[in-house]
Short mmCIF file of C-alpha atoms in Angstrom, two decimals:
data_model
loop_
_atom_site.label_atom_id
_atom_site.label_comp_id
_atom_site.label_asym_id
_atom_site.label_seq_id
_atom_site.Cartn_x
_atom_site.Cartn_y
_atom_site.Cartn_z
CA TYR R 19 62.09 18.54 -10.68
CA ILE R 20 62.95 21.55 -12.87
CA ILE R 21 60.16 23.29 -14.76
CA GLN R 22 61.25 25.64 -17.55
CA VAL R 23 58.83 28.18 -18.97
CA GLY R 24 59.72 30.12 -22.12
CA GLY R 25 58.74 31.07 -25.67
CA TRP R 26 59.30 28.91 -28.71
CA ASP R 27 62.20 31.14 -29.72
CA ALA R 28 63.72 34.49 -28.78
CA THR R 29 61.17 36.48 -30.81
CA GLU R 30 58.11 35.13 -28.89
CA GLN R 31 56.81 36.41 -25.57
CA GLY R 32 53.56 36.37 -23.56
CA ALA R 33 51.95 36.41 -20.14
CA GLY R 34 50.13 33.67 -18.23
CA ILE R 35 49.59 31.93 -14.90
CA LEU R 36 51.50 28.86 -13.80
CA THR R 37 49.81 26.83 -11.02
CA ILE R 38 51.65 24.06 -9.20
CA GLU R 39 49.85 21.74 -6.76
CA LEU R 40 51.54 19.17 -4.58
CA ALA R 41 49.38 16.35 -3.11
CA VAL R 42 50.16 13.34 -0.97
CA ASP R 43 50.20 10.06 -2.92
CA PRO R 44 47.08 8.31 -1.60
CA CYS R 45 48.73 4.92 -2.04
CA GLY R 46 52.16 5.90 -0.78
CA THR R 47 51.52 5.68 2.95
CA LEU R 48 48.32 3.61 2.89
CA VAL R 49 48.15 1.02 5.66
CA ASP R 50 45.91 -2.07 5.44
CA ASP R 51 42.62 -1.63 7.26
CA SER R 52 41.57 -3.54 10.37
CA LEU R 53 39.63 -6.22 8.45
CA GLU R 54 42.70 -7.56 6.65
CA GLU R 55 43.88 -10.11 5.66
CA ASN R 56 40.86 -10.72 3.42
CA ASP R 57 42.56 -10.75 0.01
CA THR R 58 40.93 -13.91 -1.38
CA CYS R 59 37.54 -15.53 -1.42
CA ALA R 60 38.84 -18.27 0.87
CA THR R 61 39.94 -15.70 3.46
CA ALA R 62 36.81 -13.52 3.27
CA VAL R 63 36.12 -11.87 6.61
CA SER R 64 32.68 -12.56 8.12
CA ILE R 65 30.60 -9.44 8.81
CA GLY R 66 27.03 -8.71 9.84
CA ALA R 67 24.66 -5.77 9.93
CA GLY R 68 26.38 -2.47 10.75
CA SER R 69 28.65 0.27 9.39
CA TYR R 70 32.25 -0.28 8.26
CA THR R 71 34.54 2.73 7.80
CA GLY R 72 38.16 3.53 6.95
CA LEU R 73 38.57 0.65 4.51
CA ASN R 74 41.03 0.65 1.61
CA VAL R 75 41.65 -1.43 -1.48
CA SER R 76 44.35 -1.41 -4.18
CA ASP R 77 44.93 -2.87 -7.63
CA THR R 78 46.89 -5.76 -6.10
CA ASP R 79 44.90 -6.21 -2.87
CA ALA R 80 41.16 -6.84 -3.29
CA ASP R 81 38.91 -7.16 -0.23
CA PHE R 82 36.44 -10.01 0.37
CA TYR R 83 33.56 -10.09 2.87
CA VAL R 84 31.03 -12.84 3.60
CA VAL R 85 27.55 -12.08 4.95
CA THR R 86 25.07 -14.73 6.12
CA VAL R 87 21.53 -13.92 4.94
CA PRO R 88 18.82 -15.98 6.71
CA ALA R 89 16.03 -17.51 4.64
CA GLY R 90 13.28 -14.99 3.90
CA ASN R 91 15.56 -12.00 4.55
CA ILE R 92 16.91 -9.20 2.37
CA LEU R 93 20.53 -8.03 2.46
CA THR R 94 20.96 -4.31 1.70
CA PHE R 95 24.51 -3.08 0.95
CA THR R 96 25.05 0.69 0.80
CA GLU R 97 28.33 2.39 -0.15
CA ASP R 98 28.59 5.43 2.14
CA PHE R 99 31.91 6.81 0.84
CA ASP R 100 34.27 6.20 -2.11
CA SER R 101 37.48 8.22 -2.51
CA ASP R 102 37.62 7.58 -6.24
CA SER R 103 36.19 4.45 -7.86
CA VAL R 104 35.50 1.23 -5.98
CA SER R 105 33.28 -1.49 -7.47
CA TYR R 106 31.84 -4.62 -5.92
CA ASN R 107 31.43 -8.17 -7.25
CA ILE R 108 28.66 -10.21 -5.62
CA TYR R 109 28.81 -14.02 -5.31
CA ASP R 110 26.47 -16.52 -3.66
CA ASP R 111 29.00 -19.31 -3.06
CA ALA R 112 31.36 -18.61 -0.15
CA GLY R 113 34.81 -20.18 -0.39
CA THR R 114 35.08 -20.45 -4.17
CA CYS R 115 33.30 -17.35 -5.58
CA GLY R 116 32.55 -19.29 -8.73
CA ASN R 117 29.04 -17.95 -9.22
CA LEU R 118 29.09 -14.22 -9.93
CA LEU R 119 25.67 -12.64 -9.39
CA GLY R 120 26.74 -9.23 -10.70
CA THR R 121 29.04 -6.21 -10.43
CA VAL R 122 27.71 -3.01 -8.89
CA ALA R 123 28.81 0.39 -7.66
CA GLY R 124 27.13 2.29 -4.87
CA GLY R 125 24.93 -0.45 -3.44
CA PHE R 126 22.60 -3.40 -4.02
CA THR R 127 19.96 -5.62 -2.41
CA LEU R 128 19.95 -9.43 -2.33
CA ASN R 129 16.74 -11.28 -1.45
CA ASN R 130 17.20 -14.80 -0.09
CA THR R 131 13.99 -16.48 -1.22
CA GLY R 132 15.36 -19.97 -0.51
CA ALA R 133 14.54 -22.25 2.40
CA ALA R 134 18.06 -22.13 3.90
CA SER R 135 20.53 -19.43 4.89
CA LEU R 136 22.71 -17.97 2.12
CA ASP R 137 26.37 -16.93 2.47
CA ALA R 138 26.84 -13.97 0.16
CA VAL R 139 30.37 -12.82 -0.72
CA ILE R 140 31.15 -9.18 -1.51
CA GLU R 141 34.44 -8.44 -3.29
CA ALA R 142 35.68 -4.82 -3.30
CA THR R 143 37.98 -3.90 -6.20
CA ASN R 144 39.75 -0.71 -7.23
CA THR R 145 38.66 0.45 -10.67
CA SER R 146 40.19 3.94 -10.59
CA ALA R 147 41.91 5.07 -13.78
CA LEU R 148 43.94 7.64 -11.80
CA PHE R 149 45.03 5.91 -8.61
CA ALA R 150 46.22 2.43 -7.81
CA CYS R 151 44.16 2.38 -4.62
CA GLY R 152 40.99 3.72 -3.06
CA GLU R 153 39.31 4.27 0.29
CA TYR R 154 35.67 3.42 1.02
CA ASP R 155 33.00 3.01 3.72
CA PHE R 156 29.85 0.90 3.57
CA SER R 157 26.92 -0.25 5.70
CA ILE R 158 24.97 -3.52 5.85
CA SER R 159 21.38 -4.17 6.90
CA ILE R 160 19.52 -7.48 7.00
CA ASP R 161 15.72 -7.35 7.21
CA VAL R 162 12.83 -9.79 6.91
CA ASP R 163 11.30 -9.79 3.43
CA PRO R 164 7.82 -8.24 3.90
CA CYS R 165 6.64 -10.09 0.80
CA GLY R 166 8.08 -13.48 1.74
CA SER R 167 6.40 -16.55 3.14
CA ALA R 168 5.56 -14.68 6.35
CA ALA R 169 3.38 -12.17 4.47
CA VAL R 170 -0.32 -12.70 5.17
CA ASP R 171 -3.11 -11.73 2.79
CA ASP R 172 -5.81 -9.42 4.10
CA SER R 173 -9.32 -10.53 5.08
CA LEU R 174 -10.84 -9.62 1.68
CA GLU R 175 -8.95 -12.36 -0.18
CA ASP R 176 -9.09 -14.27 -2.37
CA ASN R 177 -9.79 -11.59 -4.94
CA ASP R 178 -6.93 -12.25 -7.35
CA ASP R 179 -8.85 -11.68 -10.60
CA CYS R 180 -11.97 -9.98 -11.90
CA ALA R 181 -14.05 -13.17 -11.56
CA THR R 182 -13.33 -13.34 -7.81
CA ALA R 183 -13.56 -9.60 -7.08
CA THR R 184 -14.74 -8.77 -3.54
CA PRO R 185 -18.08 -6.87 -3.50
CA MET R 186 -17.62 -3.40 -1.97
CA MET R 187 -19.66 -0.34 -1.10
CA ASP R 188 -18.69 3.20 -0.14
CA GLY R 189 -16.28 3.60 2.75
CA THR R 190 -12.65 3.20 3.78
CA THR R 191 -11.01 -0.19 4.29
CA MET R 192 -7.61 -0.07 5.99
CA GLY R 193 -4.60 -2.39 6.11
CA LEU R 194 -5.04 -4.15 2.76
CA PHE R 195 -2.13 -6.12 1.24
CA VAL R 196 -1.10 -6.59 -2.41
CA SER R 197 1.96 -8.07 -4.12
CA LYS R 198 3.30 -8.40 -7.66
CA THR R 199 2.11 -11.99 -7.83
CA ASP R 200 -1.26 -11.41 -6.12
CA LYS R 201 -3.38 -8.53 -7.44
CA ASP R 202 -6.51 -7.28 -5.67
CA HIS R 203 -9.91 -6.77 -7.33
CA TYR R 204 -13.09 -5.20 -5.95
CA ALA R 205 -16.59 -5.19 -7.47
CA VAL R 206 -18.89 -2.16 -7.22
CA CYS R 207 -22.08 -1.00 -8.89
CA LEU R 208 -22.33 2.58 -10.14
CA ALA R 209 -25.76 4.08 -10.78
CA ASN R 210 -26.43 5.83 -14.08
CA GLY R 211 -25.24 9.43 -13.90
CA ALA R 212 -23.28 8.86 -10.68
CA THR R 213 -19.55 9.50 -10.20
CA ILE R 214 -17.23 7.16 -8.35
CA GLN R 215 -13.94 8.21 -6.77
CA VAL R 216 -11.34 5.67 -5.65
CA ASP R 217 -8.36 6.61 -3.45
CA LEU R 218 -5.39 4.42 -2.49
CA THR R 219 -3.31 5.64 0.46
CA PHE R 220 0.19 4.13 0.78
CA LEU R 221 3.92 4.92 1.01
CA ASN R 222 5.50 4.70 -2.42
CA ASP R 223 8.93 3.90 -0.92
CA ASN R 224 7.48 0.59 0.30
CA GLY R 225 6.22 -0.34 -3.18
CA ASP R 226 4.69 1.62 -6.07
CA LEU R 227 0.97 0.77 -6.35
CA ASP R 228 -1.39 1.55 -9.23
CA CYS R 229 -5.15 1.22 -9.65
CA PHE R 230 -7.44 0.73 -12.65
CA LEU R 231 -11.21 0.90 -13.12
CA TRP R 232 -12.82 -1.54 -15.57
CA ASP R 233 -16.25 -2.33 -16.86
CA ALA R 234 -16.83 -5.81 -15.41
CA ALA R 235 -17.68 -7.13 -18.89
CA ASP R 236 -14.41 -5.88 -20.45
CA ALA R 237 -12.30 -8.78 -21.72
CA ASN R 238 -9.18 -6.84 -20.64
CA CYS R 239 -10.38 -6.57 -17.04
CA GLY R 240 -7.53 -7.20 -14.64
CA THR R 241 -4.68 -6.88 -17.13
CA GLY R 242 -3.42 -3.56 -15.74
CA ASN R 243 -2.53 -0.47 -17.76
CA GLY R 244 -4.45 -1.58 -20.84
CA SER R 245 -6.18 0.55 -23.43
CA THR R 246 -9.83 0.13 -22.43
CA GLU R 247 -9.80 0.92 -18.70
CA LEU R 248 -12.35 3.55 -17.67
CA ALA R 249 -9.93 5.34 -15.33
CA GLU R 250 -6.54 4.79 -13.75
CA GLY R 251 -4.27 6.03 -10.99
CA PHE R 252 -0.77 5.51 -12.38
CA SER R 253 2.04 7.61 -10.93
CA GLY R 254 5.36 7.13 -9.16
CA THR R 255 4.42 8.96 -5.96
CA ASP R 256 2.62 8.28 -2.69
CA ASN R 257 -1.11 7.52 -3.09
CA GLU R 258 -3.29 7.16 -6.19
CA THR R 259 -6.73 8.50 -7.08
CA MET R 260 -9.13 7.97 -9.98
CA SER R 261 -12.70 8.96 -10.79
CA TYR R 262 -15.31 8.07 -13.41
CA THR R 263 -18.87 9.16 -14.27
CA ASN R 264 -21.36 6.61 -15.57
CA THR R 265 -22.97 8.05 -18.72
CA THR R 266 -24.13 4.71 -20.18
CA GLY R 267 -27.81 5.28 -19.42
CA ALA R 268 -28.00 2.28 -17.05
CA ASP R 269 -26.46 0.99 -13.83
CA GLN R 270 -22.91 -0.26 -14.45
CA ASP R 271 -20.97 -3.09 -12.79
CA LEU R 272 -17.36 -2.05 -12.30
CA ILE R 273 -14.12 -3.67 -11.13
CA ILE R 274 -11.40 -1.84 -9.20
CA GLU R 275 -7.98 -3.42 -9.80
CA VAL R 276 -5.01 -2.73 -7.48
CA ASN R 277 -1.54 -3.98 -8.37
CA VAL R 278 2.15 -3.42 -7.71
CA TRP R 279 4.04 -1.82 -10.59
CA ASP R 280 6.09 -4.64 -12.11
CA ASN R 281 9.39 -2.81 -12.32
CA ALA R 282 12.72 -4.44 -11.51
CA GLY R 283 13.66 -1.68 -9.06
CA ASN R 284 10.30 -1.59 -7.28
CA GLU R 285 9.44 -3.44 -4.07
CA ASP R 286 7.41 -6.63 -4.48
CA CYS R 287 4.49 -5.75 -2.21
CA ASN R 288 2.87 -3.07 -0.08
CA THR R 289 -0.03 -2.35 2.24
CA TYR R 290 -2.66 0.30 1.54
CA ASP R 291 -5.98 1.84 2.57
CA LEU R 292 -8.83 1.87 0.04
CA THR R 293 -11.51 4.58 -0.01
CA ILE R 294 -14.55 4.36 -2.32
CA LEU R 295 -17.04 7.21 -2.74
CA GLY R 296 -20.12 7.34 -4.97
CA ALA R 297 -20.73 3.62 -5.52
CA GLY R 298 -24.01 1.81 -4.95
CA ASN R 299 -27.54 3.17 -5.40
CA CYS R 300 -28.05 0.66 -8.21
CA ASN R 301 -31.34 -1.12 -8.92
CA GLY R 302 -33.26 1.64 -7.19
CA GLN R 303 -31.12 1.54 -4.04
CA LEU R 304 -31.09 4.77 -2.06
CA GLY R 305 -28.39 6.34 0.09
CA THR R 306 -24.60 6.31 0.27
CA GLU R 307 -22.66 4.01 2.58
CA TYR R 308 -19.98 5.54 4.82
CA CYS R 309 -17.90 4.49 7.85
CA THR R 310 -15.76 1.35 8.05
CA ALA R 311 -17.64 -1.83 9.04
CA ASN R 312 -15.96 -4.96 10.39
CA PRO R 313 -16.61 -8.51 9.14
CA ASN R 314 -19.35 -10.24 11.13
CA SER R 315 -19.71 -13.87 12.17
CA THR R 316 -20.60 -14.85 8.57
CA GLY R 317 -17.05 -13.83 7.60
CA SER R 318 -18.42 -11.05 5.36
CA VAL R 319 -18.85 -7.30 5.75
CA SER R 320 -22.54 -6.42 5.80
CA THR R 321 -24.14 -3.83 3.52
CA ILE R 322 -27.07 -1.45 3.98
CA TYR R 323 -29.22 0.49 1.53
CA GLY R 324 -32.62 2.10 1.22
CA THR R 325 -35.53 1.30 -1.11
CA GLY R 326 -38.81 2.99 -1.91
CA SER R 327 -38.72 6.78 -2.12
CA ASN R 328 -36.38 9.47 -0.82
CA VAL R 329 -39.19 12.02 -1.08
CA ALA R 330 -39.96 12.76 2.57
CA ALA R 331 -43.62 13.54 1.95
CA ASP R 332 -44.13 10.05 0.47
CA ASN R 333 -43.14 8.43 3.80
CA ASN R 334 -42.25 5.29 1.86
CA PHE R 335 -38.69 4.45 2.87
CA THR R 336 -37.40 0.99 3.80
CA LEU R 337 -33.93 -0.02 5.04
CA VAL R 338 -32.35 -3.29 3.91
CA ALA R 339 -29.28 -4.95 5.45
CA GLU R 340 -27.58 -7.86 3.69
CA GLN R 341 -24.75 -10.30 4.51
CA VAL R 342 -25.72 -10.44 8.19
CA PRO R 343 -25.90 -13.60 10.36
CA ASN R 344 -29.07 -15.71 10.14
CA ASP R 345 -31.60 -16.12 12.96
CA GLN R 346 -30.27 -13.19 14.95
CA PHE R 347 -32.01 -10.25 16.64
CA MET R 348 -31.66 -6.97 14.68
CA TYR R 349 -33.09 -3.48 14.32
CA PHE R 350 -32.11 -0.11 12.80
CA ILE R 351 -30.84 3.05 14.50
CA GLY R 352 -30.15 6.54 13.15
CA SER R 353 -29.09 10.13 13.78
CA TYR R 354 -28.64 13.48 12.11
CA GLY R 355 -24.93 13.14 12.96
CA GLN R 356 -22.20 10.78 11.79
CA ASP R 357 -19.45 9.16 13.84
CA GLN R 358 -17.12 6.17 13.97
CA VAL R 359 -16.75 4.69 17.45
CA ASN R 360 -14.81 1.44 17.22
CA ASN R 361 -16.06 -1.52 19.29
CA PRO R 362 -18.44 0.41 21.62
CA GLY R 363 -19.32 -1.58 24.73
CA GLY R 364 -17.25 -4.53 23.53
CA SER R 365 -19.12 -4.85 20.23
CA ASN R 366 -17.40 -6.51 17.28
CA GLY R 367 -18.40 -3.59 15.07
CA ASN R 368 -18.25 0.20 14.84
CA LEU R 369 -20.97 2.73 15.69
CA CYS R 370 -21.35 5.11 12.73
CA VAL R 371 -24.17 7.42 13.85
CA GLY R 372 -24.36 10.07 16.55
CA GLY R 373 -21.32 12.33 16.55
CA GLY R 374 -22.65 14.25 19.53
CA GLN R 375 -26.24 14.32 18.25
CA ALA R 376 -29.21 12.29 19.48
CA ILE R 377 -29.59 8.69 18.30
CA ALA R 378 -32.95 7.19 17.32
CA ARG R 379 -33.87 3.53 17.85
CA PHE R 380 -36.38 2.42 15.23
CA LEU R 381 -37.83 -0.35 17.38
CA PRO R 382 -40.70 -1.12 14.96
CA THR R 383 -37.99 -2.53 12.67
CA THR R 384 -36.96 -5.10 15.30
CA GLY R 385 -36.97 -8.66 13.99
CA THR R 386 -35.00 -11.83 13.33
CA THR R 387 -32.68 -12.00 10.35
CA ALA R 388 -33.38 -14.56 7.63
CA GLY R 389 -31.62 -15.32 4.36
CA ASN R 390 -28.65 -13.29 5.60
CA MET R 391 -30.75 -10.13 5.45
CA HIS R 392 -33.13 -7.95 7.41
CA SER R 393 -35.40 -5.08 6.37
CA GLY R 394 -37.68 -2.59 8.07
CA MET R 395 -39.82 0.36 7.04
CA ILE R 396 -38.91 3.71 8.63
CA ASP R 397 -41.73 6.05 9.64
CA LEU R 398 -40.26 9.42 8.62
CA THR R 399 -42.96 11.21 10.60
CA ASP R 400 -41.99 9.51 13.86
CA VAL R 401 -38.26 9.55 14.59
CA PRO R 402 -37.86 8.53 18.27
CA LEU R 403 -34.65 10.26 19.42
CA ASN R 404 -33.07 9.21 22.71
CA THR R 405 -33.72 12.70 24.09
CA GLY R 406 -37.35 11.67 24.52
CA MET R 407 -38.36 13.91 21.64
CA THR R 408 -40.03 12.72 18.43
CA GLU R 409 -39.07 14.46 15.22
CA MET R 410 -40.12 14.37 11.59
CA ILE R 411 -37.72 14.03 8.65
CA ILE R 412 -38.62 16.64 6.02
CA ALA R 413 -37.39 17.64 2.56
CA GLY R 414 -33.80 18.84 2.66
CA ASP R 415 -32.86 16.77 5.72
CA THR R 416 -29.86 14.45 5.62
CA PHE R 417 -30.27 11.54 7.98
CA ASN R 418 -27.92 8.66 8.78
CA PHE R 419 -28.99 5.06 9.40
CA GLN R 420 -27.30 1.89 10.61
CA GLY R 421 -28.23 -1.70 11.42
CA TRP R 422 -27.41 -3.22 14.85
CA HIS R 423 -27.52 -7.00 15.19
CA ARG R 424 -26.46 -9.93 17.34
CA GLU R 425 -23.62 -12.16 16.26
CA ASP R 426 -23.42 -15.95 16.26
CA GLY R 427 -21.85 -16.40 19.68
CA GLY R 428 -23.68 -13.63 21.51
CA GLN R 429 -21.77 -10.43 20.79
CA SER R 430 -23.11 -7.60 18.63
CA ASN R 431 -22.05 -5.95 15.40
CA PHE R 432 -23.09 -3.10 13.12
CA THR R 433 -23.64 -2.58 9.41
CA PRO R 434 -21.90 0.37 7.72
CA GLY R 435 -23.61 3.73 8.02
CA LEU R 436 -26.02 4.93 5.33
CA GLU R 437 -26.38 8.64 4.50
CA VAL R 438 -29.67 9.63 2.86
CA THR R 439 -30.66 13.12 1.74
CA PHE R 440 -34.44 13.44 1.46
CA GLN R 441 -36.26 15.61 -1.04
#
């Protein structure tokens, strides 16, 4: 080649920079990769999970791959390298490629929700406007769909709408499950003037969760992201939190809604931990529940609250436990300290009092449960600690209580802990 540089005519002159670059023709010496010949749908090469490198495709030589996706599994295709512009056509009918699912660049996921295995065909084509060929690498993974038929609802189901919301008190419940087609709802009572805080803990990469707080009487309850919710946690990051103060002048029944953001690019389900603080104390109930309790032999999680007066000098304080097994031995314990010891001594429940401090056994409250409940009056002037000492609860003290009961079948269990600050 001869390159001539000069002015338009003899009277013109100037200065400049001439740059010449020589490059190897990427298609000139290109050799078919090791997965050839796979130029047609009928000759698609079978591949599985793994990484595939050093592949090439040209305008006249497309590449076809077939991947078997078991029922209930998700195929994830990721393009790891593209020298210029390679696109992929996806089919779900091996051999004919008559049913095009879509054309993508970069990667895609395919969820086999059917009852039988699916042979997916991936066609790589060169779409470069500059070169007649291209080089590319990709990787394949095949994983069980966490939201498929193998997914199991948590123990607090069914709570799919506001009418079937699971009653809850303060505390943390771990390992809950929610999907796009199966929302979760929880019912709480919030005393007048009290503030509730709700925290969801989860990994957003596994599915973007949101939460909403409704008045239980709201006709929009459970619709998600409406206009009359009392509070919401609605972001695109790990975890959500929301809070609300009851200024209605009366106790308020509330519903906590948890759902999966219904976005096409979002995962269909996720697991999460739920923490509630500030609920309860309605209808004259005293104290704040804490510590995770396990379901007992009734299938429910018990509750505990105080009634009477939290004025220490009144010495008029009664503990009430509900949703406990009938006709079982039970009494209340307590401590100045809090703890969570899971399954102590082989118990089905968790010990929530102590934390290195002495534990009191309020044996005068010993009795047999009836009507799925048990109650007992606490003598605040006579707290029998296991040190052999007797103490008195006075104004300003914070004391923690818990119910300990037998289960149907002989084992034991505990209610949640109850924190009470006396005046």
